[in-house]
Coordinates of N, CA and C in Angstrom, one line a residue:
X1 N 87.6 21.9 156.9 CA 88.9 22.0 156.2 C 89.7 20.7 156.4
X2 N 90.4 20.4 155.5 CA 90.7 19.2 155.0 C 92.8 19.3 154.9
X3 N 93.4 18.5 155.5 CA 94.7 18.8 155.3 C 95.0 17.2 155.2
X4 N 95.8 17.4 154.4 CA 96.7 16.2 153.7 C 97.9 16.2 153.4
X5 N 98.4 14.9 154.1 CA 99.6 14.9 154.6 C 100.6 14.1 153.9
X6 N 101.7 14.6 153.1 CA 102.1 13.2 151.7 C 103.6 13.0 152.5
X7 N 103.6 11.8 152.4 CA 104.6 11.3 152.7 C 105.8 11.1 151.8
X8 N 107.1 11.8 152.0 CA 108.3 11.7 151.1 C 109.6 11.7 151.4
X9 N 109.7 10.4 151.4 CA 111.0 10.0 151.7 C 112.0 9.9 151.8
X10 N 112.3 10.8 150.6 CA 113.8 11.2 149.5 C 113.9 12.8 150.8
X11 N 113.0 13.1 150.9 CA 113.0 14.8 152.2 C 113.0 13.9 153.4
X12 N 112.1 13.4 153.5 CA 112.6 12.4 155.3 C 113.7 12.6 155.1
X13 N 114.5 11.4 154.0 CA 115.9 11.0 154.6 C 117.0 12.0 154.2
X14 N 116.7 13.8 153.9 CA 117.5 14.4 153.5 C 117.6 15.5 155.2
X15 N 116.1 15.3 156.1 CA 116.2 15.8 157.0 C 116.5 14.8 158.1
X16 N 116.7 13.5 158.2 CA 117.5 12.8 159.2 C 118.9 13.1 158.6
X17 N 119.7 12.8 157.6 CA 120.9 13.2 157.6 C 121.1 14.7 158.2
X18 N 120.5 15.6 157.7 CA 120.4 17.1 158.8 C 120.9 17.4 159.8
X19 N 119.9 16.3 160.2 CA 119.8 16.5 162.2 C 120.8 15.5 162.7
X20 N 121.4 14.5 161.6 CA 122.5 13.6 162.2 C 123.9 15.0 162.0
X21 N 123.8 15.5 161.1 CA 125.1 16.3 161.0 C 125.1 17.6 162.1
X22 N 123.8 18.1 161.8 CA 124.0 19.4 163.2 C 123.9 18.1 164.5
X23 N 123.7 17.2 164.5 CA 124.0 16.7 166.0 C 125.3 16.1 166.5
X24 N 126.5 16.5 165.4 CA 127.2 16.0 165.5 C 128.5 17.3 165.6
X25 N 127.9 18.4 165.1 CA 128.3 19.9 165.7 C 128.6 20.2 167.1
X26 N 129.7 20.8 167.5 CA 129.8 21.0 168.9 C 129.1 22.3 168.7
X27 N 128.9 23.0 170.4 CA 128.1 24.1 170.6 C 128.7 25.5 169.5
X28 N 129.5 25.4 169.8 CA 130.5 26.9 169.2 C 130.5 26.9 167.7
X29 N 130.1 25.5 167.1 CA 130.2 25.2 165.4 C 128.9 26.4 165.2
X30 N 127.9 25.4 166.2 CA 126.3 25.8 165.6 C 126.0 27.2 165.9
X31 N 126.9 27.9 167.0 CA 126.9 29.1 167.2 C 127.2 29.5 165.6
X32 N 128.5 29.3 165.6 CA 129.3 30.1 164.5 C 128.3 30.4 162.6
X33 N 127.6 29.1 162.9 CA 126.8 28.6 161.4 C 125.6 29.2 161.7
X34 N 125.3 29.6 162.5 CA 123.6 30.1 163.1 C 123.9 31.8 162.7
X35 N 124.8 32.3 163.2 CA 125.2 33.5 163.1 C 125.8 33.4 161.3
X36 N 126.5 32.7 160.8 CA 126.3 32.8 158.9 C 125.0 33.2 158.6
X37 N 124.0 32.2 158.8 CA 123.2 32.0 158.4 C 122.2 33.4 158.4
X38 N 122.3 34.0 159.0 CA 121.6 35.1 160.2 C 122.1 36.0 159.0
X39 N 123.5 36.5 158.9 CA 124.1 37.0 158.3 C 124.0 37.0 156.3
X40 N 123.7 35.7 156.6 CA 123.3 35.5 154.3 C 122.0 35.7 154.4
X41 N 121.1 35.6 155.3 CA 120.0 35.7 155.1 C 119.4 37.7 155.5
X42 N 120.4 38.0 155.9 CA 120.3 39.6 156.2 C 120.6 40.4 154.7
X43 N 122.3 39.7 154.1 CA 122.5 40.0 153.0 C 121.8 40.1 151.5
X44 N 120.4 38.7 151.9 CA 119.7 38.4 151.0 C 118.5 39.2 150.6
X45 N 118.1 39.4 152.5 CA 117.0 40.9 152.2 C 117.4 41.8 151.8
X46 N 118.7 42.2 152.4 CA 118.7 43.9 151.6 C 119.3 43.8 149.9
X47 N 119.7 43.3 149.4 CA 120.0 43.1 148.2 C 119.3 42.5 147.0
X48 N 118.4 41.6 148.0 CA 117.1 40.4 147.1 C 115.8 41.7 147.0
X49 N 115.7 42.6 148.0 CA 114.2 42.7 148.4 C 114.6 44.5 148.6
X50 N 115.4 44.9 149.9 CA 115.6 46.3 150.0 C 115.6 47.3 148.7
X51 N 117.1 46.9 148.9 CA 117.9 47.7 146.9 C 116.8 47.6 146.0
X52 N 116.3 46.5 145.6 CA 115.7 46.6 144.5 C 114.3 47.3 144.6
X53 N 113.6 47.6 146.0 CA 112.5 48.1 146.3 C 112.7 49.9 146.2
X54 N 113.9 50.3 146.5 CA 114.6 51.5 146.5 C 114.4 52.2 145.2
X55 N 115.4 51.1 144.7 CA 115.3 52.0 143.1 C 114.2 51.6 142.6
X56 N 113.3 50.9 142.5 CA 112.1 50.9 141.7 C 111.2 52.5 142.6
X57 N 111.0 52.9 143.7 CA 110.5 53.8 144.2 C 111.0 55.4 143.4
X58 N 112.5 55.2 143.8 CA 113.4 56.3 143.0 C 113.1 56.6 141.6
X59 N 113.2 55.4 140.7 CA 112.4 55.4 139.7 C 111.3 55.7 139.4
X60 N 110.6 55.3 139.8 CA 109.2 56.1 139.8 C 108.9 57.7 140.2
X61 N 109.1 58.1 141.3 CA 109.8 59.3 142.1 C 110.0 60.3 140.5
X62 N 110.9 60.0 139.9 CA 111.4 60.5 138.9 C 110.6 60.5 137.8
X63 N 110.3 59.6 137.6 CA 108.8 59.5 136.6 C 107.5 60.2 136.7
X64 N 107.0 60.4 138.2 CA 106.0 61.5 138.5 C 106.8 62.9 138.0
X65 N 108.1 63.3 138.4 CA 108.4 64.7 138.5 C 108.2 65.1 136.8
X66 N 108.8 64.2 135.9 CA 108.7 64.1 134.5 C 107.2 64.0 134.4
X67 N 106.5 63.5 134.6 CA 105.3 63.5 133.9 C 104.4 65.0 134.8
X68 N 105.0 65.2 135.3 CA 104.0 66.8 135.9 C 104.7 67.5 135.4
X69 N 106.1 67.8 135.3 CA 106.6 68.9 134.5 C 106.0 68.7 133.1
X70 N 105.9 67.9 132.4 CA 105.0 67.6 131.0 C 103.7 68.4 131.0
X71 N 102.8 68.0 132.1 CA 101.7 68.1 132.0 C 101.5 69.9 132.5
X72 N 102.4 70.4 133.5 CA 102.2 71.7 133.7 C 103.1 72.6 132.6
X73 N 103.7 71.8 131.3 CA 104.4 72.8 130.0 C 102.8 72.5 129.3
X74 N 102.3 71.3 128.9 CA 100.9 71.2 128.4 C 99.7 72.2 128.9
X75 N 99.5 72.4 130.1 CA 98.8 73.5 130.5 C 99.2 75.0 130.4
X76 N 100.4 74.9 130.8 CA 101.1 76.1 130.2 C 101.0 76.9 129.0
X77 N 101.0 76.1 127.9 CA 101.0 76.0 126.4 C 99.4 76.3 125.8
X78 N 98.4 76.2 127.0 CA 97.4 76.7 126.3 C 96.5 75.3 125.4
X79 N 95.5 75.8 124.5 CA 95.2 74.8 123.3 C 95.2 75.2 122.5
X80 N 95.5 73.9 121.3 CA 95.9 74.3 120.1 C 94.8 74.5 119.3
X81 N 94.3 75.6 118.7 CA 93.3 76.1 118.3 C 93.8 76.8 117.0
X82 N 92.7 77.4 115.6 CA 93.2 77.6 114.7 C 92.2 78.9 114.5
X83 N 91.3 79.1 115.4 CA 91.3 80.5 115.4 C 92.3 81.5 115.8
X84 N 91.9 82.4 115.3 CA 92.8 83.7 115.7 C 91.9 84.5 116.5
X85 N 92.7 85.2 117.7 CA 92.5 86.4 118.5 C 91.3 87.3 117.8
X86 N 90.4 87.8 118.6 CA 90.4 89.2 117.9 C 91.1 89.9 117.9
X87 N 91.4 91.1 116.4 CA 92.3 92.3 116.7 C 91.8 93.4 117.1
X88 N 92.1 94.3 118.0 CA 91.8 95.5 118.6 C 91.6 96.2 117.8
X89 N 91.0 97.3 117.2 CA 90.8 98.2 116.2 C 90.5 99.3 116.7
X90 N 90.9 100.6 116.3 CA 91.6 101.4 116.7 C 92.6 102.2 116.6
X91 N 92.2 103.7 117.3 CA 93.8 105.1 117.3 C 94.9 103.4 118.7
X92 N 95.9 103.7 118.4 CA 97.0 103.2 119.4 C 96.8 103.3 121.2
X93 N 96.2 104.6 121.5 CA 95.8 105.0 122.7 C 94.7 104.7 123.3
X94 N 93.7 104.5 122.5 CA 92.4 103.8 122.9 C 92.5 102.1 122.9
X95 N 93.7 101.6 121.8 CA 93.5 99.9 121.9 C 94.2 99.9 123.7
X96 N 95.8 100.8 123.4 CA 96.6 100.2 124.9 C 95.3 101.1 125.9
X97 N 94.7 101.5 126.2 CA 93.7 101.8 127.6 C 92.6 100.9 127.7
X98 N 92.3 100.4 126.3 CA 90.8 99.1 126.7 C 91.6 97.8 127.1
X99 N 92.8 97.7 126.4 CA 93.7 96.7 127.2 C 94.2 96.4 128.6
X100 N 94.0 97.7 129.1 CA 95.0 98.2 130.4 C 94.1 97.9 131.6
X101 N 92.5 98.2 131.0 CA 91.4 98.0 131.7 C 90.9 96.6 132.3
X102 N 90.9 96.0 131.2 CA 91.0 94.7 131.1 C 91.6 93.9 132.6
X103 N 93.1 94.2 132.3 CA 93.9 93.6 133.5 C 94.3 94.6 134.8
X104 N 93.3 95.5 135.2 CA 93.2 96.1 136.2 C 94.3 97.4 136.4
X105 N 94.6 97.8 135.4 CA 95.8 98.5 135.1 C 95.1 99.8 135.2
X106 N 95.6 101.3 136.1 CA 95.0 102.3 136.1 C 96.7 103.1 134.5
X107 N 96.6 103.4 133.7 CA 97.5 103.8 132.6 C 97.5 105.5 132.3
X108 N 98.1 106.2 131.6 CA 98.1 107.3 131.1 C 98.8 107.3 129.7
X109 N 98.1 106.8 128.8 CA 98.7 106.9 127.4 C 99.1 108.8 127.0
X110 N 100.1 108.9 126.4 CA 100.4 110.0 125.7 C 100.6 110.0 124.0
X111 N 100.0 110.0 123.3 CA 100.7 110.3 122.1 C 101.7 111.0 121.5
X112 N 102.8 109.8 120.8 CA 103.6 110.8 120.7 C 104.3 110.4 119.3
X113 N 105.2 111.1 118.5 CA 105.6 110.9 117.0 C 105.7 109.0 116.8
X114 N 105.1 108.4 115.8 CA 105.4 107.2 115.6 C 104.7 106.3 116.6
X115 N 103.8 106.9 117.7 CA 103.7 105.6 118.4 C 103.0 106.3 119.6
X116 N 102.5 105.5 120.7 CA 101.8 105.8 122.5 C 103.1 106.0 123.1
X117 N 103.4 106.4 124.2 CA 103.8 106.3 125.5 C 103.0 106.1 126.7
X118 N 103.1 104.8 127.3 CA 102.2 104.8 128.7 C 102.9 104.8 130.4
X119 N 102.3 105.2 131.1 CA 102.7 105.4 131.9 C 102.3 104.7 133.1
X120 N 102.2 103.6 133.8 CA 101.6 102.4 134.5 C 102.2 103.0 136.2
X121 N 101.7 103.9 137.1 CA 101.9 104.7 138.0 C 102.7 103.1 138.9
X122 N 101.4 102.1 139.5 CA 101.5 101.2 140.5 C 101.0 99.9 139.6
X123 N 101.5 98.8 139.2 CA 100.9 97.7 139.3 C 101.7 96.4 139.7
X124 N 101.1 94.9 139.8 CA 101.6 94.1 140.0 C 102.6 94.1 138.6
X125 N 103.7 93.1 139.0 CA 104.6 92.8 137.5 C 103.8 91.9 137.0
X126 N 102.9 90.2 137.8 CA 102.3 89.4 136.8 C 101.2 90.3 135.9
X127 N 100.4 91.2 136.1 CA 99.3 91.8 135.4 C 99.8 92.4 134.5
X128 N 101.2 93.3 134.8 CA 101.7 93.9 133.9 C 102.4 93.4 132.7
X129 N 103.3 92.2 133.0 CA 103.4 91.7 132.0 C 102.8 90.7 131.2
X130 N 101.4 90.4 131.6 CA 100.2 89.5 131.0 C 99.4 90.4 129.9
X131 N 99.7 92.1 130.6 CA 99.0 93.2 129.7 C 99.9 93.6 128.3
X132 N 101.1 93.3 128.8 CA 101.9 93.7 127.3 C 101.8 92.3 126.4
X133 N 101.4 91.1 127.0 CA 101.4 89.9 126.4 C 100.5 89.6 125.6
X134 N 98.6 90.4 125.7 CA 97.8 90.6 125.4 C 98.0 91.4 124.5
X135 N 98.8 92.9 124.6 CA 98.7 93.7 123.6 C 99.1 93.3 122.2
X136 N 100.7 92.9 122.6 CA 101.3 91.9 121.4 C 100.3 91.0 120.7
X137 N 99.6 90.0 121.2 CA 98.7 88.8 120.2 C 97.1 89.6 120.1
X138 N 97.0 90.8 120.4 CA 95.7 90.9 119.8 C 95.3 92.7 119.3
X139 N 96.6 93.2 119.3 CA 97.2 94.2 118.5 C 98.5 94.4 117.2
X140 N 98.3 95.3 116.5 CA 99.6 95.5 116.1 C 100.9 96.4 116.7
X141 N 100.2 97.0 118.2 CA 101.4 97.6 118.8 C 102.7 96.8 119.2
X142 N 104.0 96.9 119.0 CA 104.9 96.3 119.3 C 105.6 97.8 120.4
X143 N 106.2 96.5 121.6 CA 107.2 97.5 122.4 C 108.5 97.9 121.8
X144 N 108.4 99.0 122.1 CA 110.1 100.1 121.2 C 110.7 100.4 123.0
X145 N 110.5 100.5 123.9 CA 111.0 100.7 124.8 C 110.3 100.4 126.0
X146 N 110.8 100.2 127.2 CA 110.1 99.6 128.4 C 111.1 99.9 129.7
X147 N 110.9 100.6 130.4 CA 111.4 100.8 131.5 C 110.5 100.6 132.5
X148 N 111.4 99.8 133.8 CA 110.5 99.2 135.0 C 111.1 99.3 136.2
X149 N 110.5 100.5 137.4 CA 111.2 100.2 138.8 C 110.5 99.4 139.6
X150 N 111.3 98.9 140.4 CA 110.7 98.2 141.1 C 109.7 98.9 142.4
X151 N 109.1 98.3 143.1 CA 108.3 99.7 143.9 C 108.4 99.2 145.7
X152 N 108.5 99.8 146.6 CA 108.2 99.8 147.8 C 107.8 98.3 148.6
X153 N 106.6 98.1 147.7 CA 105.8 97.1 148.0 C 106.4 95.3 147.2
X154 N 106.3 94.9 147.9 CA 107.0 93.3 146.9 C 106.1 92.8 145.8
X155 N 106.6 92.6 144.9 CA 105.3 92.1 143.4 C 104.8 93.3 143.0
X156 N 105.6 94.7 142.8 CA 104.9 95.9 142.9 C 105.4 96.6 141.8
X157 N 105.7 97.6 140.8 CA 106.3 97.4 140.1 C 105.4 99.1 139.0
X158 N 106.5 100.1 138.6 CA 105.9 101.3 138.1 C 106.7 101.0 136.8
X159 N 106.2 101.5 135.6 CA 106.8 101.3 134.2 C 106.2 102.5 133.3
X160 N 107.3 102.5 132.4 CA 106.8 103.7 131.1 C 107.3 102.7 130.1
X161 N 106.2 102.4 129.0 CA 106.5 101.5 127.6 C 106.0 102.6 126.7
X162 N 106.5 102.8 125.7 CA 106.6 103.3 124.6 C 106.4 102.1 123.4
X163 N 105.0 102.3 122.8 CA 104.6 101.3 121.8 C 104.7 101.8 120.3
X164 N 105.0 101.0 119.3 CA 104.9 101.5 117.9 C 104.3 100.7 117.3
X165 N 103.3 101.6 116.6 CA 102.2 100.9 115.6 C 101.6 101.5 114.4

């Protein structure tokens, strides 16, 4: 390794005046100027280098939460497809019990004027309302009434829906 050493004079003679002026500083100047210096150069990090490292992190920060809430409405949303569902075909009572089956639902359809009535003893609310969300896009039963208590158990949930079709 090779080091080369250039000689410049215009810096020589800019660091002998230097050391002629701090040598001409009493103790308490150079105190006083050592501690500025300490001090612009503290100010310089956190403002040159801190802050700006901050907010670009913050920024970004904010930019992940936006791009996963994007990406979990994208997944949410399904794909965009131009097929259609199968339709269920079918008395009313037999589509809602092959449906009910499906998402683990033990049911008791009743027939009644204009439409089913079902009766859902115990189930989870997500299955339950994934089951009426199925019936909707791949029947023509629509809900006319829905009653829901909540049950004992947490995520538990008894219901009577009345469908017309």
């Amino acid at each position: 390794m090779r080091v080369i050493v250039t000689y410049l004079p215009t810096l020589d003679a800019a660091l002998i005046r230097l050391d002629n002026w701090w040598g001409g500083l009493s103790r308490r100047e150079r105190v006083l100027l050592s501690i500025l210096g300490l001090l612009l150069a503290g100010v310089v990090l956190i403002y040159g280098v801190v802050k700006p490292l901050q907010s670009a992190r913050a920024e970004a920060v904010a930019d992940i939460r936006t791009y996963e809430t994007l990406s979990a409405r994208i997944r949410a949303a399904g794909t965009l497809t131009t097929t259609r569902t199968q339709r269920r075909q079918g008395p009313p009572a037999q589509v809602v019990s092959a449906s009910a089956s499906g998402f683990g639902l033990a049911v008791g359809p009743q027939v009644v004027p204009g439409g089913v009535r079902v009766i859902v003893a115990d189930a989870s609310y997500d299955s339950l309302m994934a089951w009426l969300a199925d019936l909707s896009a791949t029947s023509d039963l629509r809900v006319r009434g829905l009653s829901i208590q909540r049950r004992p158990a947490a995520g538990r949930v008894s219901a009577t829906v009345e469908f017309v079709g």
